[in-house]
Amino acid sequence: MAAYLQWRRFVFFDRETVKEPPGPDGAGGKPLALPPGIAVCDSGRGSLVFGDILRGGGRRRCRALCQIWFLPRSLQLSSFQAYKLRVTHLYQLKQHSILVSVGEDEEGINPLVKVWNLEKRDGGNPLCTRIFPAIPGNKPTVVSCLTVHENLNFMAIGFADGSVVLTKGDITRDRHSKTQILHEGCYPVTGLAFRQSGKTTHLFVVTTENIQSYMLSVKDYPHLELDTHGCGLRCSSLSDPSQDLQFIVAGNECVYLYQPDERGPCFAFEGQKLIIHWYRGYLIVVSKDRKSSPKSEFAGNEAQNSDKQVLNVYDLCNKFIAYSSIFDDIVDVLAEWGSLYVLTRDGKIHVLQEKDTQTKLEARKSMLFRKNLFEMAINLAKSHHLDSDGLSEIFRQYGDHLYNKGNHDGAIQQYIRTIGKLEPSYVIRKFLDAQRIHNLTAYLQTLHLQSLANADHTTLLLNCYTKLKDSSKLEEFIKTSESEVRFDVETAIKVLRQAGYYSHAVYLAEKHAHHEWYLKIQLEDIKNYQEALRYIGKLPFDQAESNMKRYGKILMHHVPNETTELLKILCTDYQPSGDNEGPGMLEGKKANSEEFIPVFANNSRELKAFLEHMTEVQVDSPQGVYDTLLELRLQNWAHEQDEQIKEKLHNEALTLLKSGRFKTVFDKALVLCQMHNFKDGVLYLYEQGKLFQQIMHYHMQNEQYKKVIEVCELYGDQEACLWEQALGYFARKEEDCKEYIAAVLKHIENKNLMPPLLVVQTLAHNSTATLSVIKDYLVNKLQKQSRQIEQDEQRIQKYREETTRIRQEIEELKASPKIFQKTKCSICTGALELPSVHFLCGHSFHQHCFESYSESDSECPTCMPENRKVMDMIRAQEQKRDLHDQFQHQLKCSNDGFSVVADYFGRGVFNKLTLITDLPSGKAATTIEAGLQRELLIHTKRST
């Protein structure tokens, strides 16, 4: 129970008297006066509605009596006659233009209920859609109260004898509604109210002695008695949803609030209550002064004295009095157009206009802040829906007040409520003292929960946790689900690492996929190399590759075997080892194995295993892999002392060279073999590169005479100068090399590679080489030349005789006739018939055969191919002769002889010429015969 005497009082309403509107002449300003005799009133649908009664005895009629009056916002009164005697009750629906009235048309107790449709007219008046008597069961009794449900399906009428009549159905029509007695009792009914909650409808019934609740949405209308005391007329009302639609009953000592099934809170407002209403979250109470006479048995509503009455406006949520004023004889209080209208018995209307929210709040705050009533100020601001900026300012001032009083725990709670509006640095500066670190931690936690923290706030919060050594709070902060992360993860990892909370930092890095930080902490702080390697193996390909390049050397130094195995997988067919499968996680990718060779610095054993694995599983590995593997094998071979192992390494290196992977890097492989003095490799590469002279020079440098001869025998056919170089090599040797010189001379003699004079000059440089060395060579050479001279002389004699014979034939052809005695065609070999064609060469043809096969009329088809060859040779010789003459001429006349030589060189004039010093006999004879045929062809005249 709350005593209203302790409640603060405010003036949140402005009071004015309603005045008449200005007339045509501009006159106005007089208080608006209502017609006399106003007994009942209501409001809704943009109008104040009044009902009057016929005063005095007899049957006197007055045009202004028994009327229902409407006062719109324009303050132009209008009325129509509703009853003949009096209007006792009015109910204006708020959501429909329906007015329900109760009144009398004749003397006696015979009240009538009329339902008016204000939107339809009947002769200028509202249309009356329904009329029916109100008395229950034909028992004459007075109507005490009336209420109508906004859905137009329920209407309840209370009577002075304790009865309640319920009309269910369409209240505007007789046919669609049903009337029944809902409640019977011994005490007058003083108040009725419908409560709608969802699909449930309740009816509150209050008498002078009890309060009951009926459930109308259930068959048989079960009811419940809520209390054993009641109230007077017009001392009950229904609140709005802000007070959960509670039924309010005002007694002389307290005001009670009820739910349909129980009694709620009560407020100790003393004084005799005359009228109560609910308006926009306020409870309006009209009561008598405490000095007034005691109430009558029926709530004193009909008192005719002129005692002063007090109107109080209560805010039940915030527990203060929003307005209080004294009026003379209040008839009723109405709410319309956003204001309260107080109707007094003298016909005047007073309007109570609520001040705007900002004005009320400023007035309240100034007073409440002075008295340090911040909680009330906050509640007031919330109830009037003050914006967040205004509330934040109140919280800030409240926090400052508590902070100055030393209540730091309370102050931080108020500052927390300013998050999002007040700059966090304002609060943080106040609590940087080590003694207030708990408060600062609470504030920073809330700042993060609302996702308003920056990196500095995260750093500060984590430092608070570490200074407090509050591991549980620290774990709770960082081990939130990913969707709830409200801090900068990277900043948190840095702070935790700096503070030595490595396990927490690693947890954050792994959970939020900060791979670089995870590996840094594992390798540099925790030194857990195995775990770091395992983590890299779970990463997607691109990240695993980059991290192995970055940390591969460290891992190779501490866990070489495991690192090598991971690199093998990474460079062949990598797939992450983790369970999570996402885009790009399943396809096999391969890293460039050559890029990881620097990782194996100072780990030659692991490097060799890695390179050999790559060459086995990937034959198309980068060239650098093969180059490095060759160098590594050559190094191992060069430094090995064990002969068996050295032989094995020798074979491995040579096998690698013979794999065919060094064709494009021939020079590099050759340099490696030369650096490590790998003789077999050098010779193999010389052979592959056709560097036969280098092979021979290699053996010459090592004075391996037999090898020199072997090289000449193997490659002398491909490069004849090898024998000449071998002869020169042995000729320069001062030691006895007669055996090798004889072998060389024998080959030179067989192949006719050098002139004898040049051989003699070459051997003249050797002081140990005597004439006996070349005696056989010179004798054989001279003998061959002698035989050749004899053969040449015989051929010359033969050619001379042949020439003489041919010349005689030419003379005969010129001087004597040619007899053609051929009987067969030289083409078809058929018997020769006329017409025929004969040539001087002795061939004869049928004319049709000649025409079919001959390409020229002047040439023999049989001799033409051989003749053309000879003619081509003659033309070629003539062209070469002309070209030589032209070249000599240009060379003599040109200022730049080199450019002339270069030009002819490009045209192929200086192509390699092979000189044959000793032709075979058959070949020489053929040449002589070709010359004779040429001469014959030149001097022979063909005819047909």
mmCIF file of N, CA and C in Angstrom, residues 193-195 202-214 224-231 235-240 243-252 254-267 276 278 283 316:
data_model
loop_
_atom_site.group_PDB
_atom_site.id
_atom_site.type_symbol
_atom_site.label_atom_id
_atom_site.label_comp_id
_atom_site.label_asym_id
_atom_site.label_seq_id
_atom_site.Cartn_x
_atom_site.Cartn_y
_atom_site.Cartn_z
ATOM 1 N N ALA A 193 -18.041 -2.829 -16.318
ATOM 2 C CA ALA A 193 -16.946 -2.604 -17.288
ATOM 3 C C ALA A 193 -16.631 -3.911 -17.995
ATOM 4 N N PHE A 194 -16.516 -3.830 -19.331
ATOM 5 C CA PHE A 194 -16.092 -4.977 -20.127
ATOM 6 C C PHE A 194 -14.568 -4.957 -20.271
ATOM 7 N N ARG A 195 -13.981 -6.169 -20.196
ATOM 8 C CA ARG A 195 -12.526 -6.317 -20.404
ATOM 9 C C ARG A 195 -12.287 -7.378 -21.488
ATOM 10 N N HIS A 202 -14.516 -10.480 -20.289
ATOM 11 C CA HIS A 202 -14.971 -10.476 -18.898
ATOM 12 C C HIS A 202 -15.842 -9.256 -18.671
ATOM 13 N N LEU A 203 -16.747 -9.404 -17.711
ATOM 14 C CA LEU A 203 -17.568 -8.280 -17.264
ATOM 15 C C LEU A 203 -17.367 -8.112 -15.767
ATOM 16 N N PHE A 204 -16.878 -6.934 -15.374
ATOM 17 C CA PHE A 204 -16.753 -6.604 -13.951
ATOM 18 C C PHE A 204 -18.066 -5.984 -13.483
ATOM 19 N N VAL A 205 -18.536 -6.488 -12.341
ATOM 20 C CA VAL A 205 -19.765 -5.958 -11.735
ATOM 21 C C VAL A 205 -19.427 -5.542 -10.313
ATOM 22 N N VAL A 206 -19.661 -4.261 -10.000
ATOM 23 C CA VAL A 206 -19.376 -3.779 -8.654
ATOM 24 C C VAL A 206 -20.662 -3.208 -8.057
ATOM 25 N N THR A 207 -20.912 -3.576 -6.810
ATOM 26 C CA THR A 207 -22.050 -3.045 -6.059
ATOM 27 C C THR A 207 -21.499 -2.252 -4.889
ATOM 28 N N THR A 208 -22.395 -1.844 -4.061
ATOM 29 C CA THR A 208 -21.932 -1.097 -2.884
ATOM 30 C C THR A 208 -21.220 -1.986 -1.883
ATOM 31 N N GLU A 209 -21.365 -3.322 -2.056
ATOM 32 C CA GLU A 209 -20.818 -4.217 -1.046
ATOM 33 C C GLU A 209 -19.868 -5.280 -1.585
ATOM 34 N N ASN A 210 -19.773 -5.495 -2.883
ATOM 35 C CA ASN A 210 -18.858 -6.535 -3.393
ATOM 36 C C ASN A 210 -18.481 -6.241 -4.855
ATOM 37 N N ILE A 211 -17.540 -7.057 -5.288
ATOM 38 C CA ILE A 211 -17.034 -6.938 -6.661
ATOM 39 C C ILE A 211 -16.963 -8.349 -7.241
ATOM 40 N N GLN A 212 -17.516 -8.532 -8.449
ATOM 41 C CA GLN A 212 -17.526 -9.843 -9.090
ATOM 42 C C GLN A 212 -17.063 -9.719 -10.538
ATOM 43 N N SER A 213 -16.579 -10.882 -11.057
ATOM 44 C CA SER A 213 -16.094 -10.938 -12.434
ATOM 45 C C SER A 213 -16.795 -12.091 -13.153
ATOM 46 N N TYR A 214 -17.404 -11.799 -14.318
ATOM 47 C CA TYR A 214 -18.085 -12.808 -15.129
ATOM 48 C C TYR A 214 -17.279 -13.060 -16.398
ATOM 49 N N LEU A 224 -16.753 -14.991 -10.468
ATOM 50 C CA LEU A 224 -15.856 -15.084 -9.324
ATOM 51 C C LEU A 224 -15.979 -13.800 -8.522
ATOM 52 N N GLU A 225 -16.126 -13.960 -7.232
ATOM 53 C CA GLU A 225 -16.184 -12.781 -6.361
ATOM 54 C C GLU A 225 -14.763 -12.358 -6.028
ATOM 55 N N LEU A 226 -14.443 -11.126 -6.366
ATOM 56 C CA LEU A 226 -13.087 -10.633 -6.191
ATOM 57 C C LEU A 226 -12.877 -9.957 -4.848
ATOM 58 N N ASP A 227 -13.915 -9.339 -4.304
ATOM 59 C CA ASP A 227 -13.748 -8.644 -3.029
ATOM 60 C C ASP A 227 -15.109 -8.491 -2.373
ATOM 61 N N THR A 228 -15.087 -8.204 -1.065
ATOM 62 C CA THR A 228 -16.335 -8.107 -0.294
ATOM 63 C C THR A 228 -16.678 -6.665 0.045
ATOM 64 N N HIS A 229 -16.087 -5.744 -0.633
ATOM 65 C CA HIS A 229 -16.482 -4.344 -0.461
ATOM 66 C C HIS A 229 -16.571 -3.723 -1.841
ATOM 67 N N GLY A 230 -17.444 -2.735 -1.972
ATOM 68 C CA GLY A 230 -17.678 -2.133 -3.270
ATOM 69 C C GLY A 230 -17.352 -0.656 -3.259
ATOM 70 N N CYS A 231 -18.173 0.108 -4.023
ATOM 71 C CA CYS A 231 -17.915 1.539 -4.122
ATOM 72 C C CYS A 231 -19.211 2.228 -4.514
ATOM 73 N N CYS A 235 -17.564 5.492 -9.290
ATOM 74 C CA CYS A 235 -16.282 5.337 -8.600
ATOM 75 C C CYS A 235 -15.538 4.084 -9.065
ATOM 76 N N SER A 236 -15.780 3.667 -10.276
ATOM 77 C CA SER A 236 -15.061 2.533 -10.849
ATOM 78 C C SER A 236 -14.749 2.845 -12.312
ATOM 79 N N SER A 237 -13.644 2.218 -12.808
ATOM 80 C CA SER A 237 -13.236 2.462 -14.194
ATOM 81 C C SER A 237 -12.278 1.346 -14.615
ATOM 82 N N LEU A 238 -12.019 1.270 -15.920
ATOM 83 C CA LEU A 238 -11.097 0.267 -16.459
ATOM 84 C C LEU A 238 -9.863 0.980 -16.986
ATOM 85 N N SER A 239 -8.688 0.466 -16.595
ATOM 86 C CA SER A 239 -7.428 1.105 -17.037
ATOM 87 C C SER A 239 -7.098 0.691 -18.475
ATOM 88 N N ASP A 240 -6.065 1.315 -19.007
ATOM 89 C CA ASP A 240 -5.610 0.967 -20.366
ATOM 90 C C ASP A 240 -4.519 -0.109 -20.269
ATOM 91 N N GLN A 243 -1.623 -0.387 -17.637
ATOM 92 C CA GLN A 243 -1.876 -0.992 -16.325
ATOM 93 C C GLN A 243 -2.566 -2.349 -16.463
ATOM 94 N N ASP A 244 -2.354 -2.990 -17.626
ATOM 95 C CA ASP A 244 -2.823 -4.351 -17.871
ATOM 96 C C ASP A 244 -4.343 -4.465 -17.778
ATOM 97 N N LEU A 245 -5.047 -3.419 -18.228
ATOM 98 C CA LEU A 245 -6.525 -3.440 -18.280
ATOM 99 C C LEU A 245 -7.121 -3.876 -16.940
ATOM 100 N N GLN A 246 -6.623 -3.290 -15.865
ATOM 101 C CA GLN A 246 -7.141 -3.640 -14.543
ATOM 102 C C GLN A 246 -8.403 -2.826 -14.232
ATOM 103 N N PHE A 247 -9.267 -3.437 -13.450
ATOM 104 C CA PHE A 247 -10.505 -2.780 -13.022
ATOM 105 C C PHE A 247 -10.209 -1.997 -11.749
ATOM 106 N N ILE A 248 -10.514 -0.694 -11.776
ATOM 107 C CA ILE A 248 -10.158 0.200 -10.663
ATOM 108 C C ILE A 248 -11.416 0.530 -9.885
ATOM 109 N N VAL A 249 -11.325 0.328 -8.577
ATOM 110 C CA VAL A 249 -12.458 0.610 -7.681
ATOM 111 C C VAL A 249 -11.956 1.547 -6.585
ATOM 112 N N ALA A 250 -12.626 2.668 -6.437
ATOM 113 C CA ALA A 250 -12.189 3.682 -5.470
ATOM 114 C C ALA A 250 -13.097 3.671 -4.245
ATOM 115 N N GLY A 251 -12.523 3.298 -3.086
ATOM 116 C CA GLY A 251 -13.209 3.435 -1.815
ATOM 117 C C GLY A 251 -12.801 4.729 -1.141
ATOM 118 N N ASN A 252 -13.332 4.951 0.002
ATOM 119 C CA ASN A 252 -13.026 6.205 0.694
ATOM 120 C C ASN A 252 -11.611 6.219 1.249
ATOM 121 N N CYS A 254 -9.017 3.726 0.135
ATOM 122 C CA CYS A 254 -8.018 3.211 -0.817
ATOM 123 C C CYS A 254 -8.628 3.100 -2.208
ATOM 124 N N VAL A 255 -7.723 2.979 -3.154
ATOM 125 C CA VAL A 255 -8.092 2.671 -4.539
ATOM 126 C C VAL A 255 -7.516 1.292 -4.845
ATOM 127 N N TYR A 256 -8.402 0.378 -5.282
ATOM 128 C CA TYR A 256 -8.021 -1.010 -5.503
ATOM 129 C C TYR A 256 -7.998 -1.302 -7.008
ATOM 130 N N LEU A 257 -7.063 -2.180 -7.382
ATOM 131 C CA LEU A 257 -6.946 -2.622 -8.776
ATOM 132 C C LEU A 257 -7.180 -4.123 -8.823
ATOM 133 N N TYR A 258 -7.956 -4.584 -9.825
ATOM 134 C CA TYR A 258 -8.354 -5.992 -9.903
ATOM 135 C C TYR A 258 -8.082 -6.560 -11.293
ATOM 136 N N GLN A 259 -7.621 -7.814 -11.282
ATOM 137 C CA GLN A 259 -7.600 -8.634 -12.478
ATOM 138 C C GLN A 259 -8.870 -9.480 -12.509
ATOM 139 N N PRO A 260 -9.218 -10.128 -13.605
ATOM 140 C CA PRO A 260 -10.460 -10.928 -13.638
ATOM 141 C C PRO A 260 -10.481 -12.053 -12.619
ATOM 142 N N ASP A 261 -9.300 -12.478 -12.138
ATOM 143 C CA ASP A 261 -9.279 -13.605 -11.214
ATOM 144 C C ASP A 261 -8.665 -13.283 -9.858
ATOM 145 N N GLU A 262 -8.227 -12.040 -9.637
ATOM 146 C CA GLU A 262 -7.625 -11.722 -8.349
ATOM 147 C C GLU A 262 -7.551 -10.216 -8.165
ATOM 148 N N ARG A 263 -7.277 -9.864 -6.913
ATOM 149 C CA ARG A 263 -7.098 -8.452 -6.614
ATOM 150 C C ARG A 263 -5.646 -8.085 -6.758
ATOM 151 N N GLY A 264 -5.403 -6.907 -7.307
ATOM 152 C CA GLY A 264 -4.046 -6.430 -7.513
ATOM 153 C C GLY A 264 -3.620 -5.456 -6.433
ATOM 154 N N PRO A 265 -2.756 -4.520 -6.767
ATOM 155 C CA PRO A 265 -2.265 -3.566 -5.764
ATOM 156 C C PRO A 265 -3.353 -2.566 -5.372
ATOM 157 N N CYS A 266 -3.077 -1.860 -4.282
ATOM 158 C CA CYS A 266 -3.997 -0.802 -3.840
ATOM 159 C C CYS A 266 -3.189 0.421 -3.447
ATOM 160 N N PHE A 267 -3.844 1.563 -3.497
ATOM 161 C CA PHE A 267 -3.203 2.837 -3.198
ATOM 162 C C PHE A 267 -4.057 3.583 -2.171
ATOM 163 N N ILE A 276 -14.240 8.716 -10.598
ATOM 164 C CA ILE A 276 -12.901 8.336 -11.052
ATOM 165 C C ILE A 276 -12.972 7.996 -12.545
ATOM 166 N N TRP A 278 -10.053 6.933 -16.053
ATOM 167 C CA TRP A 278 -8.686 6.609 -16.479
ATOM 168 C C TRP A 278 -8.398 7.356 -17.782
ATOM 169 N N LEU A 283 -4.715 8.264 -13.399
ATOM 170 C CA LEU A 283 -5.972 8.012 -12.690
ATOM 171 C C LEU A 283 -6.547 9.363 -12.253
ATOM 172 N N LEU A 316 0.188 6.352 -11.401
ATOM 173 C CA LEU A 316 0.364 5.199 -10.523
ATOM 174 C C LEU A 316 1.701 4.497 -10.764
#
